[in-house]
mmCIF file of C-alpha atoms in Angstrom:
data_model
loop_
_atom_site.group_PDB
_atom_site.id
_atom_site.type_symbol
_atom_site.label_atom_id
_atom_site.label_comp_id
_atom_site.label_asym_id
_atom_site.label_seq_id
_atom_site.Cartn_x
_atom_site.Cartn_y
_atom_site.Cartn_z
ATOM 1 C CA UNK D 1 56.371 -67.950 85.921
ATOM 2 C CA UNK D 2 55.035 -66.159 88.769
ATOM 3 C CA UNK D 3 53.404 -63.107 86.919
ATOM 4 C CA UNK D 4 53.063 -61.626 83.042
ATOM 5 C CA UNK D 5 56.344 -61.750 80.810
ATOM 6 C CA UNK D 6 56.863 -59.526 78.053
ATOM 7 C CA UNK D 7 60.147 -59.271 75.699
ATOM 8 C CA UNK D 8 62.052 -57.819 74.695
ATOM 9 C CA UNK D 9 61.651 -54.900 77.814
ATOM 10 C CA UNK D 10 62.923 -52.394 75.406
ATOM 11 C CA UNK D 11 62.640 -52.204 71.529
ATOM 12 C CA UNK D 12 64.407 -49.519 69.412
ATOM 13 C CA UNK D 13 63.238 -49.814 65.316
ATOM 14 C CA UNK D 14 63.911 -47.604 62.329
ATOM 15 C CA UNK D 15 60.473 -45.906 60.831
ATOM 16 C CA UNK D 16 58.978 -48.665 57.885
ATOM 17 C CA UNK D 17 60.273 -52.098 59.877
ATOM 18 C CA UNK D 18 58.251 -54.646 61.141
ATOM 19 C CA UNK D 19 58.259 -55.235 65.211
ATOM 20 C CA UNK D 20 56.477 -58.160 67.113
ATOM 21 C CA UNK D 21 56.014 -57.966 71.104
ATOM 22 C CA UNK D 22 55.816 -61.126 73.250
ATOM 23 C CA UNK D 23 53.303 -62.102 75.967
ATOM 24 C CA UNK D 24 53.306 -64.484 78.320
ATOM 25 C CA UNK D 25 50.430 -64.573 80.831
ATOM 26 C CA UNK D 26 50.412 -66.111 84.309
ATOM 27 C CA UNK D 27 49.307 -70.111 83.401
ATOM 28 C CA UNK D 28 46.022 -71.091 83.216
ATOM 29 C CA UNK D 29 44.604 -67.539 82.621
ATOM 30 C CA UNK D 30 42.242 -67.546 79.459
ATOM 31 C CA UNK D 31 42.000 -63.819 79.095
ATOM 32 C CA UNK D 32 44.743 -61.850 77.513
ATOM 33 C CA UNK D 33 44.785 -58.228 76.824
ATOM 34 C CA UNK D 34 46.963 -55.663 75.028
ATOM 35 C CA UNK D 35 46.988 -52.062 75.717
ATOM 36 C CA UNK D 36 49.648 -49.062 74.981
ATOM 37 C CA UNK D 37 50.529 -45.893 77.063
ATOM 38 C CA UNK D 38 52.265 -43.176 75.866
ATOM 39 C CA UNK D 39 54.178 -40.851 78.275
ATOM 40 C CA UNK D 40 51.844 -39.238 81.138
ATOM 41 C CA UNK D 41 48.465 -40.775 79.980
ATOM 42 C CA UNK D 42 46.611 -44.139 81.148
ATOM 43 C CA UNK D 43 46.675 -47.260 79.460
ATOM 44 C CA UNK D 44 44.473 -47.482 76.390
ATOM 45 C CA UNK D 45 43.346 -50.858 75.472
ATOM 46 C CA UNK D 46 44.348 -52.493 71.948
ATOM 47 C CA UNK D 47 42.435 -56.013 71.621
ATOM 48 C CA UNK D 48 41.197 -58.933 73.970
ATOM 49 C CA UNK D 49 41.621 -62.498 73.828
ATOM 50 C CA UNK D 50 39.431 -65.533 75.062
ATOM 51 C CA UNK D 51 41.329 -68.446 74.645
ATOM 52 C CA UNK D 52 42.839 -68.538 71.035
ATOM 53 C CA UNK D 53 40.256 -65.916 69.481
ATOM 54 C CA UNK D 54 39.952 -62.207 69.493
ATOM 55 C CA UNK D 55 36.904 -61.425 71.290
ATOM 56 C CA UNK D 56 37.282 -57.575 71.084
ATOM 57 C CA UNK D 57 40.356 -55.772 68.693
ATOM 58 C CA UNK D 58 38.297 -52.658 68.200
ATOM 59 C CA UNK D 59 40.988 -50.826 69.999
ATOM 60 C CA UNK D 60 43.612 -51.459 67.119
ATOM 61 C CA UNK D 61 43.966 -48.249 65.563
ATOM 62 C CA UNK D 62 44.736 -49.501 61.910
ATOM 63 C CA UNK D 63 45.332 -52.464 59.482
ATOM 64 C CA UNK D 64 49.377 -52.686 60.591
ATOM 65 C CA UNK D 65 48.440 -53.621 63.991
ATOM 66 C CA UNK D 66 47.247 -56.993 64.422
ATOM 67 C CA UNK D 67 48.150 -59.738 67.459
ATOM 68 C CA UNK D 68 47.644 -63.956 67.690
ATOM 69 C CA UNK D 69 47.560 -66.255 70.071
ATOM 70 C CA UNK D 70 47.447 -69.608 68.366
ATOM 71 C CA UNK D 71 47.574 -71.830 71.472
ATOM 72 C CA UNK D 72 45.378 -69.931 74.067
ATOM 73 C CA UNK D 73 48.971 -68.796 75.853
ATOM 74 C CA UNK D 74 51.410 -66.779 74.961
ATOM 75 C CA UNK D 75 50.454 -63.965 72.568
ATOM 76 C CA UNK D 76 52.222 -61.849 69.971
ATOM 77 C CA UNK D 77 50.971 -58.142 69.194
ATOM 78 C CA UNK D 78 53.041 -57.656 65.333
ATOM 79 C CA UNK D 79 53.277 -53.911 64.021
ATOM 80 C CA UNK D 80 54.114 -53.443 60.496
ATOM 81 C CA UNK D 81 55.725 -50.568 58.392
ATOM 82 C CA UNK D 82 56.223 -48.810 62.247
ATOM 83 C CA UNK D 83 55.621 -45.257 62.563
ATOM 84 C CA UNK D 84 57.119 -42.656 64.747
ATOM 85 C CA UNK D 85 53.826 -42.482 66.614
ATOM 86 C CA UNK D 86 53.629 -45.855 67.451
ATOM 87 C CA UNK D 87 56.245 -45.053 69.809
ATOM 88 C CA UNK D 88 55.026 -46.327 73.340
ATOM 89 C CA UNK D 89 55.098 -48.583 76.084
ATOM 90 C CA UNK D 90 52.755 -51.658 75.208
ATOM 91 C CA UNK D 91 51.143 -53.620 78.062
ATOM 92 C CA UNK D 92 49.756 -57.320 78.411
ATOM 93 C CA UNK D 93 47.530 -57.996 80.909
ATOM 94 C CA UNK D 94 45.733 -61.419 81.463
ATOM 95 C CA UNK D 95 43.300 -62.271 83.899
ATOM 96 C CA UNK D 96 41.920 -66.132 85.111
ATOM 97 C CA UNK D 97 38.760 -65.376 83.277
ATOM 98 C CA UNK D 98 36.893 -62.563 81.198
ATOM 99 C CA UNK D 99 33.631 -62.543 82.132
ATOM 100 C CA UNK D 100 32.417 -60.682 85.553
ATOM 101 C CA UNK D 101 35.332 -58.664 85.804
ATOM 102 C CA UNK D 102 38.200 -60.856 87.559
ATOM 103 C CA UNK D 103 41.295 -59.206 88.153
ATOM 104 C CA UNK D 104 43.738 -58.179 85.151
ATOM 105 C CA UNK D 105 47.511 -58.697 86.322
ATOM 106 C CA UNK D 106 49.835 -56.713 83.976
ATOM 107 C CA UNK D 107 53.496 -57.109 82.826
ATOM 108 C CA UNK D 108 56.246 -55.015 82.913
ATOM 109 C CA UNK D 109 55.701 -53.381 79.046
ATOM 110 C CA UNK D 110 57.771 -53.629 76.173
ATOM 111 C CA UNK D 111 58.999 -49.964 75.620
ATOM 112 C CA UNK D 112 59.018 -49.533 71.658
ATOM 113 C CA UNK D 113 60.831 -46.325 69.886
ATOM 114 C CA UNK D 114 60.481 -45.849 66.751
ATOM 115 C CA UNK D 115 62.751 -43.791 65.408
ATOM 116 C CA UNK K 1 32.213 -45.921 74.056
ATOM 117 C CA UNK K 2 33.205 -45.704 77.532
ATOM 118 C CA UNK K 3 34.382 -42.123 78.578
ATOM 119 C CA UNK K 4 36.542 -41.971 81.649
ATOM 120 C CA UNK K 5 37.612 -38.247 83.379
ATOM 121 C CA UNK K 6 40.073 -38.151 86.154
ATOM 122 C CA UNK K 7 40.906 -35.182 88.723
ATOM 123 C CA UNK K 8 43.445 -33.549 89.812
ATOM 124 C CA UNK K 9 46.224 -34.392 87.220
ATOM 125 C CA UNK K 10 48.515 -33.952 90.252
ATOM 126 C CA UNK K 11 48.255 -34.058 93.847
ATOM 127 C CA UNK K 12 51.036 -32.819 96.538
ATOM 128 C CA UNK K 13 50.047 -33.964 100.341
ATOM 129 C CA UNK K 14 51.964 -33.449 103.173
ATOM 130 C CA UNK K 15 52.973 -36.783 105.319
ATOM 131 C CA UNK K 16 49.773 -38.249 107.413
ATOM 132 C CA UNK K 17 47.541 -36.304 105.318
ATOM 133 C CA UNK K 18 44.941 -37.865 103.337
ATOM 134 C CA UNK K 19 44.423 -37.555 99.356
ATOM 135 C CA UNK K 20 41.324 -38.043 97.263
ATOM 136 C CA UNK K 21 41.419 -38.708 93.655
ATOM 137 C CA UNK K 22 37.813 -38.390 91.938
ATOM 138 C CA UNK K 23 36.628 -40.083 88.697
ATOM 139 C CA UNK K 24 33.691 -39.786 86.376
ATOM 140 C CA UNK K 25 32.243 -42.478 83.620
ATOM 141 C CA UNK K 26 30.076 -41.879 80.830
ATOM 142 C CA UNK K 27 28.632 -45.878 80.654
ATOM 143 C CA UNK K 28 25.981 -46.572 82.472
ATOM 144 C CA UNK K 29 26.407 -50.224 81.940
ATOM 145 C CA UNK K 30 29.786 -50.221 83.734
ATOM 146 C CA UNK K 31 30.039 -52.456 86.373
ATOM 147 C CA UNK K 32 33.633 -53.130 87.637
ATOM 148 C CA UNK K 33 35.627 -50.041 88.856
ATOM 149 C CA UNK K 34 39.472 -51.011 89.888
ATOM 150 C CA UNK K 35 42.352 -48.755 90.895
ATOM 151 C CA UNK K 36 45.653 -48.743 89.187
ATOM 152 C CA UNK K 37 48.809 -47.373 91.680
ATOM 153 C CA UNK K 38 52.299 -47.180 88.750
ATOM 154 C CA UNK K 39 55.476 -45.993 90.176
ATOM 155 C CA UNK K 40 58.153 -44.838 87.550
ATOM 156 C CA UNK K 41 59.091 -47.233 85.158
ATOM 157 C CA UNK K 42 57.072 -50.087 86.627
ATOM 158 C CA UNK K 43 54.039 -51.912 86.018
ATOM 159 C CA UNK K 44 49.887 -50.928 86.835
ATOM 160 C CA UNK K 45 49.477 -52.673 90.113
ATOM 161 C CA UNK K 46 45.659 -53.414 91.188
ATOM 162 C CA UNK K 47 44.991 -52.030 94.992
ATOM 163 C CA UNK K 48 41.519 -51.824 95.452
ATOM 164 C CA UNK K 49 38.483 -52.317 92.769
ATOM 165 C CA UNK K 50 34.982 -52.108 93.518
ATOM 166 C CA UNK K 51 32.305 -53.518 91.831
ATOM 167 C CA UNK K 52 28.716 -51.812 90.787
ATOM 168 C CA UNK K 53 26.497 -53.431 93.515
ATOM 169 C CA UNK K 54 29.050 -51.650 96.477
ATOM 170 C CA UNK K 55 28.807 -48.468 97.526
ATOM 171 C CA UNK K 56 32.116 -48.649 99.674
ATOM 172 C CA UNK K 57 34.727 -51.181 99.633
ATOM 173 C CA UNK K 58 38.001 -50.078 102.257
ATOM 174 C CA UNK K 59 41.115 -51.707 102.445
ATOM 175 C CA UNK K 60 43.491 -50.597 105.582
ATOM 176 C CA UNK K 61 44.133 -46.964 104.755
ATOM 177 C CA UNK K 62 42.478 -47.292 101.376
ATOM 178 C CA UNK K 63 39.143 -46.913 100.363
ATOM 179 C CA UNK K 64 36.924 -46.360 97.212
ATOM 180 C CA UNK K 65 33.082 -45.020 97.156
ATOM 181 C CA UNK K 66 31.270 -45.352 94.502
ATOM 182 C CA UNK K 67 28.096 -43.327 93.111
ATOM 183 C CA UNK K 68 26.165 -45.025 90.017
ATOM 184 C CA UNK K 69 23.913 -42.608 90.215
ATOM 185 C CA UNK K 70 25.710 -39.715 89.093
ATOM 186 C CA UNK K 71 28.172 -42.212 87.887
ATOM 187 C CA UNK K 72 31.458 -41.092 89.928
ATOM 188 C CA UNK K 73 33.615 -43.026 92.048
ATOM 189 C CA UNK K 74 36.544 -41.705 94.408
ATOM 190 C CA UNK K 75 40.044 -43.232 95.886
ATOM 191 C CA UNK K 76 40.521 -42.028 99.397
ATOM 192 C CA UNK K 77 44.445 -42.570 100.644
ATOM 193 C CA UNK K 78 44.219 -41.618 104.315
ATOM 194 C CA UNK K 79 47.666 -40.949 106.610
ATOM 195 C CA UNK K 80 49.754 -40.734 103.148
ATOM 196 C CA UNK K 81 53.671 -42.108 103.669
ATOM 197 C CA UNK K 82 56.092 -41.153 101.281
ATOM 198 C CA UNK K 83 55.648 -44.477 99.540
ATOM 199 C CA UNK K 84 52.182 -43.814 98.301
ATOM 200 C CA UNK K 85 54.399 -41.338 95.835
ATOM 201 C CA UNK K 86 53.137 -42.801 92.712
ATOM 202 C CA UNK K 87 50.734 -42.720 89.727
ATOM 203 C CA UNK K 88 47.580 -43.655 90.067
ATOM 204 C CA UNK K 89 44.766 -45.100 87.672
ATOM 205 C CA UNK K 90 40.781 -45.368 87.157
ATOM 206 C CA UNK K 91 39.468 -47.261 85.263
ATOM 207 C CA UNK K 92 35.952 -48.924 84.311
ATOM 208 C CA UNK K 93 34.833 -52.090 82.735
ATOM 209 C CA UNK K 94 31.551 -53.174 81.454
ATOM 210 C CA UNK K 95 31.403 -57.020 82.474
ATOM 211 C CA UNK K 96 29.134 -58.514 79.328
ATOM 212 C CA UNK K 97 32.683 -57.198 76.920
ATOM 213 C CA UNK K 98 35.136 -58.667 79.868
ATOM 214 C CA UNK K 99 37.548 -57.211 81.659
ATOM 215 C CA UNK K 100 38.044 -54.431 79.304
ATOM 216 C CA UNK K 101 39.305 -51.305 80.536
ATOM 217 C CA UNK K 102 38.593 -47.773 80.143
ATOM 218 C CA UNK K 103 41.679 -45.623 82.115
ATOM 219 C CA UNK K 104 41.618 -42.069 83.220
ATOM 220 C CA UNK K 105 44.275 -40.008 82.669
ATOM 221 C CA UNK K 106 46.167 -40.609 85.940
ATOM 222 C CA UNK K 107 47.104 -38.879 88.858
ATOM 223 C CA UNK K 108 50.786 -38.241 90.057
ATOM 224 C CA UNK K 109 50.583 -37.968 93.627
ATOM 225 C CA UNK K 110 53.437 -36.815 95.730
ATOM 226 C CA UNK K 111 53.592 -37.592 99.443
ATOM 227 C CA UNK K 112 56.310 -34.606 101.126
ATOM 228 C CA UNK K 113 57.942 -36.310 104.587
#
């Protein structure tokens, strides 16, 4: 596709359940990025990918966040036992490379309530 | 960690008018400064970015500065339309960790025809 894909665009999920969020950069970017805003703030970044590894996931605030990408391309960000504060929208970015600061091109968000 | 402050939290201009949104950084290793613009419900869009060894970078009516020594850098929007009504974003990077970003809290500009 022509730019980043996320699904679903909208997530509802009852307090305690397990949620995963889809990704799908722009082809042949290497650099993939998570972030969440809440309402009225910036983006606050989550974890970084280089290829298929996790270069940087100090952003994850605790042990039930945690996010793959097994292939170097699409990525999943998985949230277990969901609390009400996770409630946000959650961003993927990607960029064509990491390193010297290329431009990061960002999808639509997946909106997730937790309720 | 990177500490990023953005002012005003709001901005009203009147049509033609210009607008200037100011930002400060904490890291003096940052080196890659873009701009964010997010209208309601959509996603950040990149319109200008400037990196550390620029003081100025302009782009039609847009234009950044940037100041590394008392590590600031400003958007200037100059003869504002009504579709420049939008949030906008800060944000700095330190190259050596990639391309990640450190927002400011936004500013919700609002262009009056």
């Amino acid at each position: 596709g022509a730019g980043v894909s996320q699904t679903p665009s909208n997530k509802v999920t009852e307090k305690g359940k397990y949620v995963e969020l889809r990704c799908d950069p722009i082809s042949g970017h290497t650099a993939l990025y998570w972030y969440r805003q809440s309402l009225g703030q910036g983006p606050e970044f989550l974890i970084y990918f280089q290829g298929t590894g996790a270069a940087d996931d100090s952003g994850l605030p605790n042990d039930r966040f945690f996010a793959v990408r097994p292939e170097g391309s699409v990525s999943t960000l998985k949230i277990q036992r969901t609390e009400r504060g996770d409630s946000a929208v959650y961003l993927c970015a990607s960029s064509l490379t990491g390193i010297l600061s290329t431009e990061a091109f960002f999808g639509q968000g997946t909106r997730l309530t937790v309720v | 960690g990177e500490n990023v402050e953005q002012h005003p939290s709001t901005l009203s201009v009147q049509e033609g008018d210009s607008a200037v949104i100011k930002c400060t950084y904490s890291d003096s290793a940052s080196n890659y400064f873009p701009w964010y613009k997010q209208e309601l419900g959509k996603r950040p869009q990149l319109i200008i970015d400037i990196r550390s060894n620029v003081g100025e970078k302009k782009d039609q009516r847009i234009a950044v500065t940037l100041n590394k020594t008392a590590k600031h850098f400003s958007l200037h929007i100059t003869e504002t339309q009504p579709e420049d009504s939008a949030v906008y974003f800060c944000a700095a990077s330190i190259g050596a960790a990639g391309n990640k970003l450190t927002f400011g809290g936004g500013t919700r500009v609002l262009v009056k025809p």
